Short mmCIF file of C-alpha atoms in Angstrom, two decimals:
data_model
loop_
_atom_site.label_atom_id
_atom_site.label_comp_id
_atom_site.label_asym_id
_atom_site.label_seq_id
_atom_site.Cartn_x
_atom_site.Cartn_y
_atom_site.Cartn_z
CA MET A 1 0.00 0.00 0.00
CA TYR A 2 2.84 2.37 0.91
CA LEU A 3 4.58 1.63 -2.41
CA ASN A 4 1.34 2.32 -4.28
CA SER A 5 1.03 5.68 -2.51
CA ILE A 6 4.55 6.62 -3.61
CA ARG A 7 3.77 5.63 -7.20
CA LEU A 8 0.60 7.70 -7.16
CA ALA A 9 2.45 10.73 -5.77
CA LEU A 10 5.14 10.44 -8.43
CA LEU A 11 2.54 10.00 -11.13
CA VAL A 12 0.53 13.08 -10.17
CA THR A 13 3.75 15.07 -9.83
CA SER A 14 4.81 14.10 -13.36
CA LEU A 15 1.39 15.08 -14.69
CA VAL A 16 1.69 18.51 -13.13
CA GLU A 17 5.08 18.99 -14.75
CA VAL A 18 3.77 18.41 -18.26
CA ALA A 19 0.39 20.15 -17.80
CA PRO A 20 -0.55 23.71 -16.87
CA ARG A 21 -0.67 24.38 -13.17
CA PRO A 22 -3.94 22.85 -11.90
CA ILE A 23 -6.64 25.16 -10.61
CA LEU A 24 -6.96 24.61 -6.86
CA GLN A 25 -9.52 26.20 -4.61
CA SER A 26 -6.80 27.29 -2.21
CA ASP A 27 -5.86 29.75 -5.00
CA GLN A 28 -9.07 31.67 -4.34
CA ALA A 29 -8.81 35.17 -2.94
CA ARG A 30 -11.12 35.31 0.06
CA ASP A 31 -11.74 39.03 -0.45
CA ASP A 32 -13.57 38.64 -3.76
CA LEU A 33 -14.15 34.90 -4.17
CA ASP A 34 -13.08 34.85 -7.81
CA PRO A 35 -11.98 31.26 -8.52
CA TYR A 36 -11.57 31.77 -12.28
CA PRO A 37 -9.64 35.00 -12.87
CA GLY A 38 -8.34 33.74 -16.22
CA LYS A 39 -11.64 32.51 -17.64
CA PRO A 40 -14.77 34.21 -18.98
CA ARG A 41 -17.53 34.72 -16.43
CA VAL A 42 -20.45 32.34 -16.86
CA THR A 43 -23.62 34.43 -17.25
CA PHE A 44 -27.33 34.27 -17.92
CA ARG A 45 -28.45 35.24 -21.41
CA PRO A 46 -29.43 38.86 -22.12
CA ASP A 47 -33.10 37.82 -21.97
CA GLY A 48 -32.57 36.58 -18.40
CA THR A 49 -32.64 32.83 -19.13
CA PHE A 50 -30.00 30.16 -18.58
CA LYS A 51 -29.94 26.65 -20.05
CA LEU A 52 -27.88 23.76 -18.68
CA THR A 53 -27.54 20.33 -20.30
CA MET A 54 -26.34 17.38 -18.21
CA PHE A 55 -24.66 14.29 -19.67
CA SER A 56 -24.34 11.36 -17.27
CA ASP A 57 -22.43 8.07 -17.39
CA LEU A 58 -20.69 8.47 -20.74
CA HIS A 59 -18.50 5.42 -20.03
CA TYR A 60 -15.87 5.95 -22.70
CA GLY A 61 -13.12 3.36 -23.04
CA GLU A 62 -15.03 0.11 -22.70
CA ASN A 63 -13.53 -2.99 -24.35
CA PRO A 64 -10.75 -1.20 -26.24
CA TRP A 65 -9.38 -4.58 -27.33
CA ASP A 66 -12.24 -5.31 -29.73
CA VAL A 67 -14.50 -3.58 -32.28
CA TRP A 68 -17.52 -3.18 -30.01
CA GLY A 69 -15.89 -0.83 -27.50
CA PRO A 70 -14.63 1.90 -29.86
CA GLU A 71 -17.96 1.76 -31.69
CA GLN A 72 -19.77 2.70 -28.48
CA ASP A 73 -17.47 5.68 -28.02
CA LEU A 74 -18.28 6.83 -31.57
CA ASN A 75 -21.98 6.48 -30.79
CA SER A 76 -21.58 8.51 -27.61
CA THR A 77 -19.72 11.24 -29.49
CA ARG A 78 -22.48 11.31 -32.08
CA LEU A 79 -25.06 11.76 -29.32
CA MET A 80 -23.06 14.61 -27.78
CA ASN A 81 -22.71 16.38 -31.12
CA THR A 82 -26.43 15.98 -31.88
CA VAL A 83 -27.57 17.24 -28.49
CA LEU A 84 -25.17 20.19 -28.41
CA LYS A 85 -26.25 21.30 -31.88
CA ASP A 86 -29.96 21.03 -31.08
CA GLU A 87 -30.03 22.30 -27.50
CA GLN A 88 -27.32 24.99 -27.64
CA PRO A 89 -26.87 25.10 -23.85
CA ASP A 90 -25.19 27.91 -21.96
CA TYR A 91 -23.44 25.38 -19.71
CA VAL A 92 -22.82 21.64 -19.70
CA VAL A 93 -22.31 19.24 -16.80
CA LEU A 94 -20.69 15.82 -17.20
CA ASN A 95 -22.03 14.07 -14.12
CA GLY A 96 -19.61 11.24 -13.48
CA ASP A 97 -18.40 7.92 -14.91
CA LEU A 98 -16.80 9.66 -17.84
CA ILE A 99 -14.56 6.61 -18.36
CA THR A 100 -14.91 2.90 -17.64
CA GLY A 101 -11.52 2.85 -15.99
CA GLU A 102 -11.32 -0.87 -15.33
CA ASN A 103 -11.34 -1.51 -19.09
CA THR A 104 -8.75 1.05 -20.12
CA PHE A 105 -5.03 0.65 -20.73
CA ARG A 106 -2.82 2.47 -18.28
CA GLU A 107 -0.64 4.05 -20.98
CA ASN A 108 -3.46 5.99 -22.66
CA SER A 109 -6.35 6.12 -20.19
CA THR A 110 -6.29 9.90 -19.64
CA THR A 111 -6.36 10.61 -23.39
CA LEU A 112 -9.96 9.43 -23.42
CA ILE A 113 -10.69 12.78 -21.76
CA ASP A 114 -9.54 14.44 -25.01
CA GLU A 115 -12.17 12.46 -26.90
CA ILE A 116 -14.91 13.27 -24.39
CA VAL A 117 -14.33 17.03 -24.33
CA ALA A 118 -13.77 17.41 -28.09
CA PRO A 119 -17.47 18.10 -28.85
CA LEU A 120 -17.55 20.69 -26.04
CA ASN A 121 -14.38 22.35 -27.26
CA ALA A 122 -15.77 22.46 -30.80
CA VAL A 123 -18.84 24.49 -29.82
CA LYS A 124 -16.95 26.51 -27.20
CA VAL A 125 -19.39 25.84 -24.37
CA PRO A 126 -18.25 26.16 -20.74
CA PHE A 127 -18.62 23.00 -18.67
CA SER A 128 -17.78 21.17 -15.46
CA SER A 129 -17.49 17.53 -14.53
CA THR A 130 -17.88 15.28 -11.55
CA GLN A 131 -16.19 11.89 -11.40
CA GLY A 132 -17.75 8.54 -10.57
CA ASN A 133 -16.78 5.15 -9.21
CA HIS A 134 -15.63 3.93 -12.65
CA ASP A 135 -13.29 6.96 -12.86
CA ASN A 136 -11.34 5.62 -9.86
CA GLN A 137 -9.77 2.37 -11.03
CA ALA A 138 -6.36 0.69 -11.27
CA ASN A 139 -5.60 2.57 -14.51
CA ILE A 140 -7.19 5.98 -13.84
CA SER A 141 -8.06 8.31 -10.96
CA HIS A 142 -10.26 11.33 -10.36
CA ALA A 143 -7.21 13.55 -9.92
CA GLU A 144 -5.70 12.43 -13.23
CA GLU A 145 -8.94 13.06 -15.10
CA ILE A 146 -9.25 16.55 -13.64
CA LEU A 147 -5.65 17.44 -14.51
CA ARG A 148 -6.09 16.19 -18.08
CA GLU A 149 -9.37 18.06 -18.49
CA GLN A 150 -7.78 21.30 -17.31
CA LYS A 151 -4.97 20.77 -19.80
CA VAL A 152 -7.00 20.06 -22.95
CA ALA A 153 -10.26 22.00 -22.41
CA PRO A 154 -9.93 25.81 -22.24
CA LEU A 155 -13.53 26.21 -21.04
CA SER A 156 -13.44 23.53 -18.37
CA TYR A 157 -14.37 24.96 -14.99
CA THR A 158 -13.58 21.74 -13.12
CA ARG A 159 -11.31 22.17 -10.12
CA MET A 160 -9.76 20.19 -7.29
CA ALA A 161 -10.58 20.83 -3.66
CA PRO A 162 -7.98 22.26 -1.26
CA THR A 163 -5.60 19.77 0.29
CA GLY A 164 -7.33 17.77 3.00
CA VAL A 165 -10.84 18.13 1.55
CA GLY A 166 -12.55 15.16 -0.09
CA GLY A 167 -10.76 12.21 1.48
CA VAL A 168 -8.87 9.48 -0.37
CA GLY A 169 -9.88 9.42 -4.02
CA GLY A 170 -12.25 12.39 -3.81
CA PRO A 171 -10.60 15.66 -4.93
CA GLY A 172 -13.49 16.94 -7.09
CA ASN A 173 -15.35 19.25 -4.70
CA TYR A 174 -15.81 22.82 -5.93
CA TRP A 175 -18.32 25.44 -7.06
CA VAL A 176 -18.88 27.64 -10.09
CA PRO A 177 -20.49 31.12 -9.92
CA VAL A 178 -23.04 32.15 -12.57
CA TYR A 179 -23.74 35.87 -12.92
CA LYS A 180 -26.79 37.67 -14.26
CA GLN A 181 -24.42 40.04 -16.08
CA LYS A 182 -20.64 40.03 -16.50
CA THR A 183 -20.22 43.21 -14.50
CA ASP A 184 -22.25 42.14 -11.47
CA ALA A 185 -20.47 42.19 -8.12
CA SER A 186 -22.05 38.92 -6.98
CA PRO A 187 -23.43 35.81 -8.70
CA ALA A 188 -27.10 34.95 -9.08
CA LEU A 189 -26.53 31.20 -9.08
CA ILE A 190 -23.97 28.79 -7.63
CA LEU A 191 -23.32 25.39 -9.21
CA TRP A 192 -21.96 22.99 -6.57
CA PHE A 193 -20.01 19.84 -7.46
CA PHE A 194 -19.25 17.03 -5.01
CA ASP A 195 -17.06 13.94 -5.29
CA SER A 196 -18.77 10.72 -4.15
CA ARG A 197 -15.56 8.70 -4.73
CA GLY A 198 -15.97 4.90 -4.94
CA GLY A 199 -14.15 2.48 -7.22
CA PHE A 200 -10.56 1.43 -6.56
CA SER A 201 -7.17 3.02 -6.01
CA LEU A 202 -4.47 3.20 -8.65
CA GLY A 203 -2.04 0.35 -9.24
CA ALA A 204 -1.79 -3.40 -9.61
CA ASN A 205 -2.60 -3.91 -5.93
CA SER A 206 -5.48 -1.43 -5.84
CA THR A 207 -7.96 -1.49 -3.01
CA SER A 208 -11.54 -0.25 -2.76
CA VAL A 209 -12.25 3.44 -2.21
CA SER A 210 -15.08 4.56 0.06
CA ASP A 211 -18.27 5.31 -1.89
CA TRP A 212 -19.61 8.43 -0.18
CA VAL A 213 -18.77 12.12 -0.05
CA ASP A 214 -16.11 12.39 2.64
CA THR A 215 -17.06 14.04 5.91
CA SER A 216 -14.31 16.67 5.41
CA VAL A 217 -16.47 18.16 2.66
CA ALA A 218 -19.10 19.19 5.22
CA GLU A 219 -16.71 21.50 7.08
CA TRP A 220 -15.37 22.91 3.80
CA LEU A 221 -18.91 23.56 2.58
CA GLY A 222 -19.70 25.52 5.71
CA SER A 223 -16.52 27.55 5.33
CA GLU A 224 -17.21 28.33 1.67
CA THR A 225 -20.79 29.43 2.26
CA ARG A 226 -19.75 31.64 5.19
CA ALA A 227 -17.17 33.34 2.97
CA MET A 228 -19.79 33.82 0.25
CA ASN A 229 -22.24 35.34 2.72
CA ALA A 230 -19.58 37.73 4.02
CA ALA A 231 -18.62 38.86 0.51
CA TRP A 232 -21.98 38.77 -1.29
CA GLY A 233 -24.65 39.00 1.37
CA PRO A 234 -27.11 36.37 2.63
CA ALA A 235 -27.34 33.04 0.78
CA GLU A 236 -31.05 33.64 0.22
CA LYS A 237 -30.04 36.14 -2.49
CA ARG A 238 -28.62 33.35 -4.69
CA GLY A 239 -30.00 30.21 -6.29
CA ALA A 240 -28.15 26.89 -6.36
CA LEU A 241 -27.90 23.50 -8.05
CA ALA A 242 -25.79 20.57 -6.84
CA PHE A 243 -24.25 17.63 -8.69
CA VAL A 244 -22.82 14.39 -7.29
CA HIS A 245 -22.38 11.15 -9.22
CA ILE A 246 -23.51 8.47 -6.74
CA PRO A 247 -26.94 9.30 -5.29
CA PRO A 248 -27.24 10.07 -1.57
CA SER A 249 -28.64 7.15 0.38
CA ILE A 250 -31.94 8.97 0.95
CA ALA A 251 -32.75 8.19 -2.70
CA THR A 252 -33.59 4.60 -1.72
CA ASP A 253 -36.43 5.79 0.52
CA LEU A 254 -37.60 8.25 -2.11
CA GLN A 255 -37.86 5.48 -4.69
CA SER A 256 -39.88 3.26 -2.38
CA ASN A 257 -42.56 5.98 -2.15
CA LEU A 258 -42.39 7.17 -5.76
CA ASP A 259 -45.62 8.21 -7.50
CA SER A 260 -45.20 7.73 -11.25
CA GLU A 261 -47.99 10.22 -12.01
CA SER A 262 -46.69 13.17 -10.02
CA GLU A 263 -43.01 12.14 -10.20
CA PRO A 264 -42.60 11.06 -13.84
CA GLY A 265 -39.60 9.48 -15.50
CA LEU A 266 -38.08 6.06 -16.06
CA ASN A 267 -37.87 4.05 -12.83
CA ALA A 268 -36.30 0.78 -13.96
CA ASP A 269 -33.26 0.54 -11.67
CA SER A 270 -33.81 -0.59 -8.09
CA LEU A 271 -31.77 1.32 -5.52
CA ALA A 272 -32.02 -1.47 -2.96
CA GLY A 273 -28.93 -3.24 -4.28
CA GLU A 274 -25.40 -3.01 -2.94
CA GLY A 275 -23.60 0.08 -4.21
CA SER A 276 -26.66 1.65 -5.86
CA VAL A 277 -26.46 4.69 -3.58
CA GLN A 278 -23.76 6.15 -1.37
CA ALA A 279 -22.34 4.18 1.56
CA THR A 280 -23.92 0.82 0.68
CA THR A 281 -21.10 -1.19 -0.89
CA ILE A 282 -20.11 -2.35 2.60
CA ALA A 283 -22.91 -2.85 5.13
CA SER A 284 -20.95 -1.29 8.00
CA ASP A 285 -20.68 1.97 6.02
CA SER A 286 -24.44 2.54 6.11
CA ASP A 287 -25.47 6.20 6.59
CA LYS A 288 -21.92 7.54 6.37
CA ASP A 289 -23.09 10.00 3.71
CA ASN A 290 -25.50 11.62 6.18
CA VAL A 291 -22.93 14.20 7.30
CA PHE A 292 -22.63 15.40 3.72
CA TRP A 293 -26.39 15.40 3.11
CA ASP A 294 -27.02 17.34 6.33
CA ALA A 295 -24.34 19.92 5.43
CA VAL A 296 -25.75 20.45 1.93
CA ASN A 297 -29.20 21.18 3.26
CA GLU A 298 -27.98 23.29 6.16
CA ASN A 299 -25.64 25.53 4.18
CA ILE A 300 -26.98 25.82 0.62
CA LYS A 301 -30.06 28.02 0.35
CA ASN A 302 -32.51 28.15 -2.58
CA LEU A 303 -31.24 24.75 -3.68
CA HIS A 304 -33.42 23.87 -6.66
CA ALA A 305 -32.29 20.23 -6.74
CA VAL A 306 -29.42 17.77 -6.29
CA PHE A 307 -28.61 15.69 -9.41
CA SER A 308 -26.97 12.26 -9.69
CA GLY A 309 -26.25 9.63 -12.32
CA HIS A 310 -24.86 6.15 -11.58
CA ASP A 311 -28.13 4.18 -11.83
CA HIS A 312 -28.68 4.08 -15.59
CA GLY A 313 -32.33 3.05 -15.51
CA ASP A 314 -33.63 5.93 -13.40
CA GLU A 315 -34.55 9.47 -14.46
CA TRP A 316 -37.13 10.69 -11.90
CA CYS A 317 -37.21 13.57 -9.41
CA ALA A 318 -38.63 13.38 -5.87
CA ARG A 319 -38.61 15.59 -2.80
CA ASP A 320 -36.94 14.62 0.46
CA LYS A 321 -39.73 15.98 2.62
CA GLN A 322 -37.64 15.90 5.79
CA LYS A 323 -35.00 18.19 4.29
CA ASP A 324 -37.43 19.87 1.86
CA VAL A 325 -35.05 19.42 -1.08
CA ILE A 326 -35.60 17.78 -4.46
CA PHE A 327 -33.35 14.95 -5.63
CA CYS A 328 -33.18 14.11 -9.36
CA PHE A 329 -31.51 11.57 -11.58
CA GLY A 330 -30.00 12.63 -14.86
CA LYS A 331 -30.14 10.47 -17.97
CA HIS A 332 -27.71 7.74 -19.07
CA SER A 333 -25.95 9.40 -22.01
CA GLY A 334 -23.13 7.09 -23.09
CA TYR A 335 -23.48 3.95 -25.18
CA GLY A 336 -20.97 2.35 -22.81
CA GLY A 337 -22.17 0.96 -19.50
CA TYR A 338 -25.15 -1.26 -18.81
CA THR A 339 -28.62 -0.54 -20.21
CA GLY A 340 -32.05 -2.15 -20.60
CA ASP A 341 -34.80 -2.50 -23.16
CA GLY A 342 -36.45 0.81 -23.89
CA TRP A 343 -34.19 2.86 -21.63
CA GLY A 344 -32.61 4.85 -24.45
CA TYR A 345 -29.77 7.35 -24.28
CA GLY A 346 -30.05 11.07 -23.74
CA VAL A 347 -29.57 14.02 -21.39
CA ARG A 348 -31.37 16.08 -18.77
CA ASN A 349 -32.02 19.71 -19.67
CA LEU A 350 -32.63 22.50 -17.17
CA VAL A 351 -33.89 25.97 -18.07
CA PHE A 352 -34.00 29.00 -15.77
CA LYS A 353 -36.63 31.46 -16.97
CA SER A 354 -35.07 34.19 -14.82
CA SER A 355 -32.18 34.77 -12.43
CA GLU A 356 -34.50 35.24 -9.45
CA PRO A 357 -33.30 32.67 -6.89
CA THR A 358 -36.75 31.43 -5.90
CA ASP A 359 -38.23 31.10 -9.40
CA GLY A 360 -38.84 27.55 -10.59
CA VAL A 361 -36.54 25.69 -12.97
CA GLU A 362 -38.00 23.72 -15.87
CA THR A 363 -36.37 20.34 -16.50
CA TRP A 364 -36.96 17.35 -18.76
CA ILE A 365 -35.33 14.31 -20.33
CA ARG A 366 -34.31 14.59 -23.98
CA LEU A 367 -33.40 11.43 -25.90
CA GLU A 368 -30.91 11.30 -28.76
CA ASP A 369 -33.65 11.25 -31.41
CA GLY A 370 -35.25 14.38 -29.98
CA GLU A 371 -38.05 12.73 -28.00
CA THR A 372 -38.74 14.42 -24.67
CA ARG A 373 -40.39 13.11 -21.52
CA ALA A 374 -40.79 13.69 -17.77
CA ARG A 375 -41.09 17.47 -18.10
CA ILE A 376 -41.57 19.14 -14.70
CA THR A 377 -40.86 22.40 -12.89
CA LEU A 378 -38.61 22.34 -9.86
CA ASN A 379 -40.31 24.69 -7.42
CA LYS A 380 -41.99 24.76 -4.02
CA GLN A 381 -45.12 23.16 -5.45
CA TYR A 382 -43.38 20.13 -6.95
CA ASN A 383 -44.07 16.86 -5.14
#
């Protein structure tokens, strides 16, 4: 284990030497909370709207030793190109399991990131990513994916958390401000990204990585929101969305009480199985994601919804009535990864009709062929 840690340290060090200096949240100036001084500000449109498209579970890199695997990557790229052309989003989120790391070759695993971000680079759309359990494997890690993305995608807003935040295998905790106008002193919307870890550590003797957002993230989240409140005023003045690949464990209870009429969307993947939600791969880990879930709901105000991927056959939204927050699945986007009859491939769209933090957000599932379903509005009346 010690030898593996040394190899990982040397590997990440070598990546930093050949790539631009990674963007770390410790670089942030606390006086103005500007984490992206060298990038364009993300803003609402002049008409006051903002559209976000979320791709989930792209799973590039499956079976690279035969014809089937590369064909699925081509299909996934076709879907991305089609959706981006049709939807023309203002922002894109890649919500985890970008790569099926256990299938990749060590020598070229990170270059799959180049293939994934190429459609985004082509249309010059800003984006962020989370990483999933398949992005932490013997041949790839969350940190390596983030470093590669920062190197090859000029409009990537993905960052790594400060040292000590996120636990082993979970560096991808950060936030992105969205402004009503470029010249505004404070943002109208905050996009939060959390690393649910999971998978396995790097190396031939890799071991399992905990599959929940580390408890250190809760303290960091409190610190970040306090700094925002000091600089920009009360959190109630801003809206928020949150993204995390593996669903919080509360999703299991939500599914058991799901009403398909009022909470529409595909519901074909049971969350009762081992590893379907956070902190369930090992029975003794049960509820270890509760610290994270409590911190999210305590510190983030006007949170329209929390979005996950991971379970390819689910695409519904439901309200955690205890916390009064909506949880939503995205839509399995990649032709890699498991699927089922009639599930299809697509994305989740979200549209803000205004920058007012309490106004509802319209969201729906869009399939590759243009079919739409499960259209709802995320507001106080939903569910």
